[in-house]
Amino acid sequence: MLRLAWTSIAFVVVVCVLGCSASGTTPKGTGGGGAGGSGGEGGGPLFDGGMETDGGKDCNERAKLVYLLAQENALYSFSPPTLAFQKIGVLSCPATQGASPFSMAIDRDATAYVLYDDGHLFRVSTVDASCEGTSFVPKTGAFGRFGMGFSTDGPDATKETLYAADYGGSGLGRIDLATMELETLGFYDAIFDAAELSGTGDGHLWGFFTTAPPIVAELDPKTSHVLSQSSQPSLDIGTAWAFAFWGGDFYLFTCPGVASRIDRYRPKDGTTVNLKSNIGFRVVGAGVSTCAPLEPPK
């Protein structure tokens, strides 16, 4: 999931869906606002490079892609193997005038859940970007804004939970999609910054924190405790950030300039490499479902 960074705790590249992203300003004061680039699309078919995954037979192909929200409210699909973008459409959610997307998560049916910076939560189609409201009631104070990501309820489960990371650093919560109620789970025990979330199909949950430098950390989905963390000294969050787990790697979207860049963090060997320094637009939301592969495609 992703959000835009902001200069006070007022505010999500996120994403960040498995991935969420966020937009606004970070508690660390990494800047706010800023113009996004024009929309862009990568070349090549989305499914070139092998999109066979271990996400489960209940998953459709759309549920195996990463999804991105651009600053101009455009929804894109993104294929990690080819680094190709495909524009789906422009969101027209019935949000408060002046409100904009803040964070995004994708469920196993490839439905996007998009949080706006006024606290309202919407369901968005990844087929045509059409939007409908939910009964989620915006919060004041803690969890007024948050990063989001789905994770399965266990290594072999297909049932999943939507987790929320309070933007003010107050810890982790989860949203019951049947009632649209948010339950708090607890404070982090090691990091106290805003985070975007990305979960996996084997029950793991990760956060991309706006520390300086940024940190990718695994979180205990039951207690919110930090299980491990990896500093990303080569990255600058800038004005927006988001991330998504896909194929054993994390795809990190940051915006130190006008448009976002993509870096790949590979936990297996601890490396972080830049894949694109300018993707042509600013990512303010990212998400990927628990159908995404756990290992690189063969």
mmCIF file of C-alpha atoms in Angstrom:
data_model
loop_
_atom_site.group_PDB
_atom_site.id
_atom_site.type_symbol
_atom_site.label_atom_id
_atom_site.label_comp_id
_atom_site.label_asym_id
_atom_site.label_seq_id
_atom_site.Cartn_x
_atom_site.Cartn_y
_atom_site.Cartn_z
ATOM 1 C CA MET A 1 0.000 0.000 0.000
ATOM 2 C CA LEU A 2 1.214 4.082 -0.475
ATOM 3 C CA ARG A 3 0.710 7.694 0.620
ATOM 4 C CA LEU A 4 2.075 11.171 -0.096
ATOM 5 C CA ALA A 5 4.457 12.495 2.541
ATOM 6 C CA TRP A 6 3.549 15.632 4.566
ATOM 7 C CA THR A 7 5.243 18.145 6.862
ATOM 8 C CA SER A 8 3.167 17.478 9.978
ATOM 9 C CA ILE A 9 1.158 14.582 11.345
ATOM 10 C CA ALA A 10 -1.676 15.644 9.090
ATOM 11 C CA PHE A 11 -0.710 13.703 6.077
ATOM 12 C CA VAL A 12 -0.188 7.088 1.358
ATOM 13 C CA VAL A 13 2.992 5.487 -1.806
ATOM 14 C CA VAL A 14 1.331 4.176 0.228
ATOM 15 C CA VAL A 15 -0.331 1.598 -0.825
ATOM 16 C CA CYS A 16 0.889 0.887 0.750
ATOM 17 C CA VAL A 17 -2.026 -4.508 -0.510
ATOM 18 C CA LEU A 18 -0.423 -6.708 0.013
ATOM 19 C CA GLY A 19 0.741 -3.371 -0.720
ATOM 20 C CA CYS A 20 -0.432 -0.012 0.340
ATOM 21 C CA SER A 21 0.810 3.394 -0.312
ATOM 22 C CA ALA A 22 0.325 6.815 1.129
ATOM 23 C CA SER A 23 0.287 10.472 0.340
ATOM 24 C CA GLY A 24 0.528 13.542 2.533
ATOM 25 C CA THR A 25 3.361 14.558 4.847
ATOM 26 C CA THR A 26 5.239 12.301 7.167
ATOM 27 C CA PRO A 27 5.723 12.813 10.895
ATOM 28 C CA LYS A 28 9.430 13.115 10.099
ATOM 29 C CA GLY A 29 8.762 16.225 7.997
ATOM 30 C CA THR A 30 9.809 14.882 4.605
ATOM 31 C CA GLY A 31 7.909 17.502 2.706
ATOM 32 C CA GLY A 32 4.403 17.812 1.388
ATOM 33 C CA GLY A 33 2.422 18.447 -1.752
ATOM 34 C CA GLY A 34 4.460 18.789 -4.900
ATOM 35 C CA ALA A 35 3.333 18.262 -8.462
ATOM 36 C CA GLY A 36 3.082 14.766 -9.822
ATOM 37 C CA GLY A 37 4.221 13.763 -13.277
ATOM 38 C CA SER A 38 1.892 12.953 -16.118
ATOM 39 C CA GLY A 39 0.575 9.412 -16.417
ATOM 40 C CA GLY A 40 2.845 6.883 -18.096
ATOM 41 C CA GLU A 41 2.667 3.303 -19.238
ATOM 42 C CA GLY A 42 5.438 0.762 -19.615
ATOM 43 C CA GLY A 43 5.738 -1.269 -22.765
ATOM 44 C CA GLY A 44 5.211 -4.972 -23.202
ATOM 45 C CA PRO A 45 2.408 -7.400 -22.409
ATOM 46 C CA LEU A 46 1.636 -7.628 -18.704
ATOM 47 C CA PHE A 47 1.963 -11.382 -18.553
ATOM 48 C CA ASP A 48 5.263 -11.730 -20.401
ATOM 49 C CA GLY A 49 8.002 -13.121 -18.203
ATOM 50 C CA GLY A 50 5.889 -15.759 -16.477
ATOM 51 C CA MET A 51 2.957 -14.894 -14.258
ATOM 52 C CA GLU A 52 2.215 -18.415 -13.043
ATOM 53 C CA THR A 53 1.995 -18.111 -9.271
ATOM 54 C CA ASP A 54 1.418 -20.118 -6.131
ATOM 55 C CA GLY A 55 -1.438 -17.864 -5.044
ATOM 56 C CA GLY A 56 -4.110 -20.574 -5.212
ATOM 57 C CA LYS A 57 -6.668 -21.858 -7.687
ATOM 58 C CA ASP A 58 -9.297 -19.491 -6.285
ATOM 59 C CA CYS A 59 -7.397 -16.514 -7.693
ATOM 60 C CA ASN A 60 -7.943 -14.856 -11.058
ATOM 61 C CA GLU A 61 -5.074 -13.400 -13.056
ATOM 62 C CA ARG A 62 -5.976 -9.826 -12.099
ATOM 63 C CA ALA A 63 -5.469 -10.747 -8.442
ATOM 64 C CA LYS A 64 -1.820 -11.596 -9.140
ATOM 65 C CA LEU A 65 -0.819 -8.100 -10.272
ATOM 66 C CA VAL A 66 0.312 -5.064 -8.292
ATOM 67 C CA TYR A 67 -1.965 -2.020 -8.510
ATOM 68 C CA LEU A 68 -0.925 1.616 -8.258
ATOM 69 C CA LEU A 69 -2.764 4.902 -7.751
ATOM 70 C CA ALA A 70 -1.287 7.965 -9.427
ATOM 71 C CA GLN A 71 -1.588 11.484 -8.065
ATOM 72 C CA GLU A 72 -4.174 12.391 -10.710
ATOM 73 C CA ASN A 73 -6.413 9.567 -9.327
ATOM 74 C CA ALA A 74 -5.569 7.199 -12.179
ATOM 75 C CA LEU A 75 -5.490 3.477 -11.370
ATOM 76 C CA TYR A 76 -2.749 1.350 -12.983
ATOM 77 C CA SER A 77 -1.830 -2.312 -12.966
ATOM 78 C CA PHE A 78 1.860 -3.122 -12.674
ATOM 79 C CA SER A 79 3.653 -6.318 -13.653
ATOM 80 C CA PRO A 80 6.880 -6.813 -11.669
ATOM 81 C CA PRO A 81 8.458 -9.277 -14.162
ATOM 82 C CA THR A 82 8.229 -6.784 -17.056
ATOM 83 C CA LEU A 83 8.024 -3.477 -15.123
ATOM 84 C CA ALA A 84 5.034 -2.706 -17.380
ATOM 85 C CA PHE A 85 2.211 -0.344 -16.397
ATOM 86 C CA GLN A 86 -1.302 -0.407 -17.804
ATOM 87 C CA LYS A 87 -3.773 2.385 -17.144
ATOM 88 C CA ILE A 88 -7.187 1.055 -16.044
ATOM 89 C CA GLY A 89 -9.131 4.269 -15.498
ATOM 90 C CA VAL A 90 -9.633 7.288 -13.255
ATOM 91 C CA LEU A 91 -11.327 7.026 -9.854
ATOM 92 C CA SER A 92 -14.464 9.059 -9.288
ATOM 93 C CA CYS A 93 -15.292 8.081 -5.710
ATOM 94 C CA PRO A 94 -17.952 10.219 -3.965
ATOM 95 C CA ALA A 95 -15.461 11.619 -1.473
ATOM 96 C CA THR A 96 -15.505 14.987 0.259
ATOM 97 C CA GLN A 97 -14.627 17.820 -2.116
ATOM 98 C CA GLY A 98 -10.867 18.230 -2.165
ATOM 99 C CA ALA A 99 -10.175 14.802 -0.652
ATOM 100 C CA SER A 100 -7.741 12.506 -2.432
ATOM 101 C CA PRO A 101 -6.668 8.823 -2.246
ATOM 102 C CA PHE A 102 -4.368 8.063 0.679
ATOM 103 C CA SER A 103 -3.813 4.290 0.811
ATOM 104 C CA MET A 104 -4.888 1.136 -1.021
ATOM 105 C CA ALA A 105 -5.169 -2.610 -0.447
ATOM 106 C CA ILE A 106 -6.292 -5.408 -2.800
ATOM 107 C CA ASP A 107 -8.266 -8.501 -1.776
ATOM 108 C CA ARG A 108 -8.182 -11.986 -3.322
ATOM 109 C CA ASP A 109 -11.058 -11.082 -5.649
ATOM 110 C CA ALA A 110 -8.910 -8.246 -7.053
ATOM 111 C CA THR A 111 -11.143 -5.604 -5.468
ATOM 112 C CA ALA A 112 -9.312 -2.507 -4.290
ATOM 113 C CA TYR A 113 -10.043 -0.876 -0.935
ATOM 114 C CA VAL A 114 -9.049 2.784 -1.157
ATOM 115 C CA LEU A 115 -8.820 5.104 1.839
ATOM 116 C CA TYR A 116 -9.157 8.820 1.109
ATOM 117 C CA ASP A 117 -7.409 11.415 3.230
ATOM 118 C CA ASP A 118 -10.754 12.493 4.690
ATOM 119 C CA GLY A 119 -11.023 9.054 6.339
ATOM 120 C CA HIS A 120 -13.636 7.513 4.031
ATOM 121 C CA LEU A 121 -13.045 4.005 2.684
ATOM 122 C CA PHE A 122 -14.215 2.912 -0.786
ATOM 123 C CA ARG A 123 -14.321 -0.267 -2.863
ATOM 124 C CA VAL A 124 -12.838 0.173 -6.334
ATOM 125 C CA SER A 125 -12.984 -2.178 -9.308
ATOM 126 C CA THR A 126 -9.625 -3.147 -10.826
ATOM 127 C CA VAL A 127 -11.497 -3.785 -14.106
ATOM 128 C CA ASP A 128 -12.661 -0.237 -14.825
ATOM 129 C CA ALA A 129 -11.812 1.861 -11.705
ATOM 130 C CA SER A 130 -15.496 2.265 -10.813
ATOM 131 C CA CYS A 131 -16.091 3.087 -7.161
ATOM 132 C CA GLU A 132 -18.649 2.470 -4.413
ATOM 133 C CA GLY A 133 -18.839 3.601 -0.805
ATOM 134 C CA THR A 134 -18.649 1.483 2.344
ATOM 135 C CA SER A 135 -20.156 1.900 5.808
ATOM 136 C CA PHE A 136 -16.718 2.509 7.370
ATOM 137 C CA VAL A 137 -16.938 5.479 9.728
ATOM 138 C CA PRO A 138 -13.936 7.869 9.606
ATOM 139 C CA LYS A 139 -11.986 8.087 12.867
ATOM 140 C CA THR A 140 -10.671 11.079 14.755
ATOM 141 C CA GLY A 141 -7.267 10.920 16.425
ATOM 142 C CA ALA A 142 -5.644 7.484 16.121
ATOM 143 C CA PHE A 143 -6.419 5.710 12.833
ATOM 144 C CA GLY A 144 -7.796 8.871 11.277
ATOM 145 C CA ARG A 145 -5.488 7.914 8.407
ATOM 146 C CA PHE A 146 -3.693 4.642 7.953
ATOM 147 C CA GLY A 147 -1.787 2.374 5.611
ATOM 148 C CA MET A 148 -3.457 -0.891 4.601
ATOM 149 C CA GLY A 149 -2.631 -4.413 3.495
ATOM 150 C CA PHE A 150 -4.221 -7.871 3.402
ATOM 151 C CA SER A 151 -2.522 -10.973 4.792
ATOM 152 C CA THR A 152 -3.857 -14.517 4.955
ATOM 153 C CA ASP A 153 -4.743 -15.894 8.380
ATOM 154 C CA GLY A 154 -2.079 -18.612 8.193
ATOM 155 C CA PRO A 155 0.499 -20.330 5.964
ATOM 156 C CA ASP A 156 -2.074 -22.563 4.255
ATOM 157 C CA ALA A 157 -5.128 -20.337 4.568
ATOM 158 C CA THR A 158 -7.124 -18.541 1.904
ATOM 159 C CA LYS A 159 -9.112 -16.521 4.453
ATOM 160 C CA GLU A 160 -7.527 -13.107 4.834
ATOM 161 C CA THR A 161 -7.628 -10.052 7.077
ATOM 162 C CA LEU A 162 -7.345 -6.371 6.196
ATOM 163 C CA TYR A 163 -4.750 -4.742 8.476
ATOM 164 C CA ALA A 164 -4.315 -1.036 9.118
ATOM 165 C CA ALA A 165 -1.207 0.867 10.277
ATOM 166 C CA ASP A 166 -2.022 4.119 12.062
ATOM 167 C CA TYR A 167 -0.375 7.032 10.273
ATOM 168 C CA GLY A 168 0.597 8.661 13.550
ATOM 169 C CA GLY A 169 2.654 5.605 14.540
ATOM 170 C CA SER A 170 0.127 4.316 17.096
ATOM 171 C CA GLY A 171 0.416 0.741 15.915
ATOM 172 C CA LEU A 172 -1.616 -1.876 14.136
ATOM 173 C CA GLY A 173 -5.324 -2.544 13.718
ATOM 174 C CA ARG A 174 -7.599 -4.706 11.597
ATOM 175 C CA ILE A 175 -10.845 -3.990 9.793
ATOM 176 C CA ASP A 176 -13.748 -6.433 9.833
ATOM 177 C CA LEU A 177 -15.081 -6.211 6.275
ATOM 178 C CA ALA A 178 -18.467 -7.602 7.337
ATOM 179 C CA THR A 179 -19.115 -4.822 9.852
ATOM 180 C CA MET A 180 -16.528 -2.245 8.686
ATOM 181 C CA GLU A 181 -15.400 -1.863 12.295
ATOM 182 C CA LEU A 182 -11.740 -1.215 13.095
ATOM 183 C CA GLU A 183 -10.157 -3.070 16.038
ATOM 184 C CA THR A 184 -6.828 -1.907 17.452
ATOM 185 C CA LEU A 185 -4.220 -4.620 18.061
ATOM 186 C CA GLY A 186 -1.386 -2.793 19.826
ATOM 187 C CA PHE A 187 1.584 -0.463 19.550
ATOM 188 C CA TYR A 188 4.801 -1.271 17.739
ATOM 189 C CA ASP A 189 7.592 -2.156 20.159
ATOM 190 C CA ALA A 190 10.577 -0.914 18.146
ATOM 191 C CA ILE A 191 9.556 1.608 15.454
ATOM 192 C CA PHE A 192 7.218 4.540 15.979
ATOM 193 C CA ASP A 193 6.697 6.076 12.540
ATOM 194 C CA ALA A 194 4.050 5.930 9.830
ATOM 195 C CA ALA A 195 3.998 2.748 7.770
ATOM 196 C CA GLU A 196 2.440 1.253 4.690
ATOM 197 C CA LEU A 197 1.567 -2.448 4.833
ATOM 198 C CA SER A 198 1.990 -5.435 2.531
ATOM 199 C CA GLY A 199 0.919 -8.971 3.423
ATOM 200 C CA THR A 200 1.547 -12.349 1.861
ATOM 201 C CA GLY A 201 -0.303 -15.518 0.970
ATOM 202 C CA ASP A 202 1.507 -17.428 3.721
ATOM 203 C CA GLY A 203 0.370 -15.244 6.601
ATOM 204 C CA HIS A 204 3.225 -12.725 6.935
ATOM 205 C CA LEU A 205 2.777 -8.967 7.332
ATOM 206 C CA TRP A 206 5.331 -6.268 6.512
ATOM 207 C CA GLY A 207 5.572 -2.516 6.988
ATOM 208 C CA PHE A 208 7.484 0.128 5.013
ATOM 209 C CA PHE A 209 8.244 2.797 7.627
ATOM 210 C CA THR A 210 9.023 6.470 7.021
ATOM 211 C CA THR A 211 12.038 6.522 9.302
ATOM 212 C CA ALA A 212 15.247 8.191 8.162
ATOM 213 C CA PRO A 213 16.451 6.110 6.455
ATOM 214 C CA PRO A 214 13.300 4.124 5.663
ATOM 215 C CA ILE A 215 12.881 0.635 7.129
ATOM 216 C CA VAL A 216 11.152 -2.499 5.841
ATOM 217 C CA ALA A 217 10.061 -4.529 8.877
ATOM 218 C CA GLU A 218 8.130 -7.736 9.470
ATOM 219 C CA LEU A 219 5.287 -7.327 11.962
ATOM 220 C CA ASP A 220 3.486 -9.874 14.098
ATOM 221 C CA PRO A 221 -0.123 -9.573 12.816
ATOM 222 C CA LYS A 222 -1.497 -10.624 16.201
ATOM 223 C CA THR A 223 0.519 -8.334 18.484
ATOM 224 C CA SER A 224 2.027 -5.667 16.127
ATOM 225 C CA HIS A 225 5.500 -6.458 17.506
ATOM 226 C CA VAL A 226 8.424 -5.881 15.144
ATOM 227 C CA LEU A 227 9.934 -9.268 14.271
ATOM 228 C CA SER A 228 12.764 -8.065 12.012
ATOM 229 C CA GLN A 229 13.814 -4.912 10.227
ATOM 230 C CA SER A 230 16.001 -3.887 7.307
ATOM 231 C CA SER A 231 17.223 -0.313 6.848
ATOM 232 C CA GLN A 232 17.098 1.151 3.324
ATOM 233 C CA PRO A 233 19.837 3.818 3.371
ATOM 234 C CA SER A 234 19.803 4.289 -0.413
ATOM 235 C CA LEU A 235 16.179 5.504 -0.377
ATOM 236 C CA ASP A 236 14.624 8.901 0.278
ATOM 237 C CA ILE A 237 10.848 8.807 0.852
ATOM 238 C CA GLY A 238 10.388 12.293 -0.582
ATOM 239 C CA THR A 239 6.738 13.328 -1.078
ATOM 240 C CA ALA A 240 5.155 9.891 -1.538
ATOM 241 C CA TRP A 241 5.787 6.259 -0.744
ATOM 242 C CA ALA A 242 4.251 2.817 -1.211
ATOM 243 C CA PHE A 243 5.295 -0.806 -1.500
ATOM 244 C CA ALA A 244 4.144 -4.297 -2.374
ATOM 245 C CA PHE A 245 5.444 -7.830 -1.857
ATOM 246 C CA TRP A 246 5.622 -9.913 -5.054
ATOM 247 C CA GLY A 247 7.558 -13.077 -5.920
ATOM 248 C CA GLY A 248 9.731 -13.051 -2.796
ATOM 249 C CA ASP A 249 10.764 -9.402 -3.253
ATOM 250 C CA PHE A 250 9.494 -5.995 -2.170
ATOM 251 C CA TYR A 251 8.841 -3.287 -4.754
ATOM 252 C CA LEU A 252 9.400 0.091 -3.105
ATOM 253 C CA PHE A 253 7.918 3.283 -4.579
ATOM 254 C CA THR A 254 9.373 6.574 -3.361
ATOM 255 C CA CYS A 255 9.264 10.108 -4.744
ATOM 256 C CA PRO A 256 12.363 12.197 -3.975
ATOM 257 C CA GLY A 257 11.703 14.176 -7.178
ATOM 258 C CA VAL A 258 8.701 15.070 -9.325
ATOM 259 C CA ALA A 259 7.827 11.476 -10.287
ATOM 260 C CA SER A 260 8.156 8.199 -8.408
ATOM 261 C CA ARG A 261 10.987 5.694 -8.722
ATOM 262 C CA ILE A 262 10.938 1.927 -8.209
ATOM 263 C CA ASP A 263 13.473 -0.004 -6.153
ATOM 264 C CA ARG A 264 13.468 -3.714 -5.418
ATOM 265 C CA TYR A 265 14.463 -5.019 -1.999
ATOM 266 C CA ARG A 266 15.340 -8.730 -1.976
ATOM 267 C CA PRO A 267 15.267 -10.158 1.576
ATOM 268 C CA LYS A 268 16.937 -13.373 0.424
ATOM 269 C CA ASP A 269 20.290 -11.632 -0.109
ATOM 270 C CA GLY A 270 19.641 -8.237 1.517
ATOM 271 C CA THR A 271 20.134 -6.238 -1.689
ATOM 272 C CA THR A 272 18.233 -3.156 -2.815
ATOM 273 C CA VAL A 273 18.522 -2.134 -6.473
ATOM 274 C CA ASN A 274 16.957 0.679 -8.472
ATOM 275 C CA LEU A 275 14.765 -0.569 -11.318
ATOM 276 C CA LYS A 276 13.464 2.754 -12.672
ATOM 277 C CA SER A 277 14.478 6.224 -11.553
ATOM 278 C CA ASN A 278 11.433 7.965 -13.063
ATOM 279 C CA ILE A 279 8.199 6.152 -13.922
ATOM 280 C CA GLY A 280 6.500 9.254 -15.315
ATOM 281 C CA PHE A 281 3.934 9.801 -12.545
ATOM 282 C CA ARG A 282 3.757 10.028 -8.772
ATOM 283 C CA VAL A 283 2.458 6.946 -6.960
ATOM 284 C CA VAL A 284 0.184 7.784 -4.033
ATOM 285 C CA GLY A 285 -1.181 4.293 -3.444
ATOM 286 C CA ALA A 286 -0.167 0.673 -4.037
ATOM 287 C CA GLY A 287 -1.673 -2.714 -3.340
ATOM 288 C CA VAL A 288 -1.322 -6.398 -4.183
ATOM 289 C CA SER A 289 -3.441 -9.335 -3.084
ATOM 290 C CA THR A 290 -2.508 -12.460 -1.184
ATOM 291 C CA CYS A 291 -2.765 -14.302 -4.526
ATOM 292 C CA ALA A 292 0.599 -12.831 -5.533
ATOM 293 C CA PRO A 293 3.441 -15.365 -5.848
ATOM 294 C CA LEU A 294 5.675 -16.121 -2.889
ATOM 295 C CA GLU A 295 8.619 -17.059 -5.125
ATOM 296 C CA PRO A 296 9.926 -15.598 -8.409
ATOM 297 C CA PRO A 297 8.158 -16.986 -11.510
ATOM 298 C CA LYS A 298 10.001 -19.759 -13.333
#
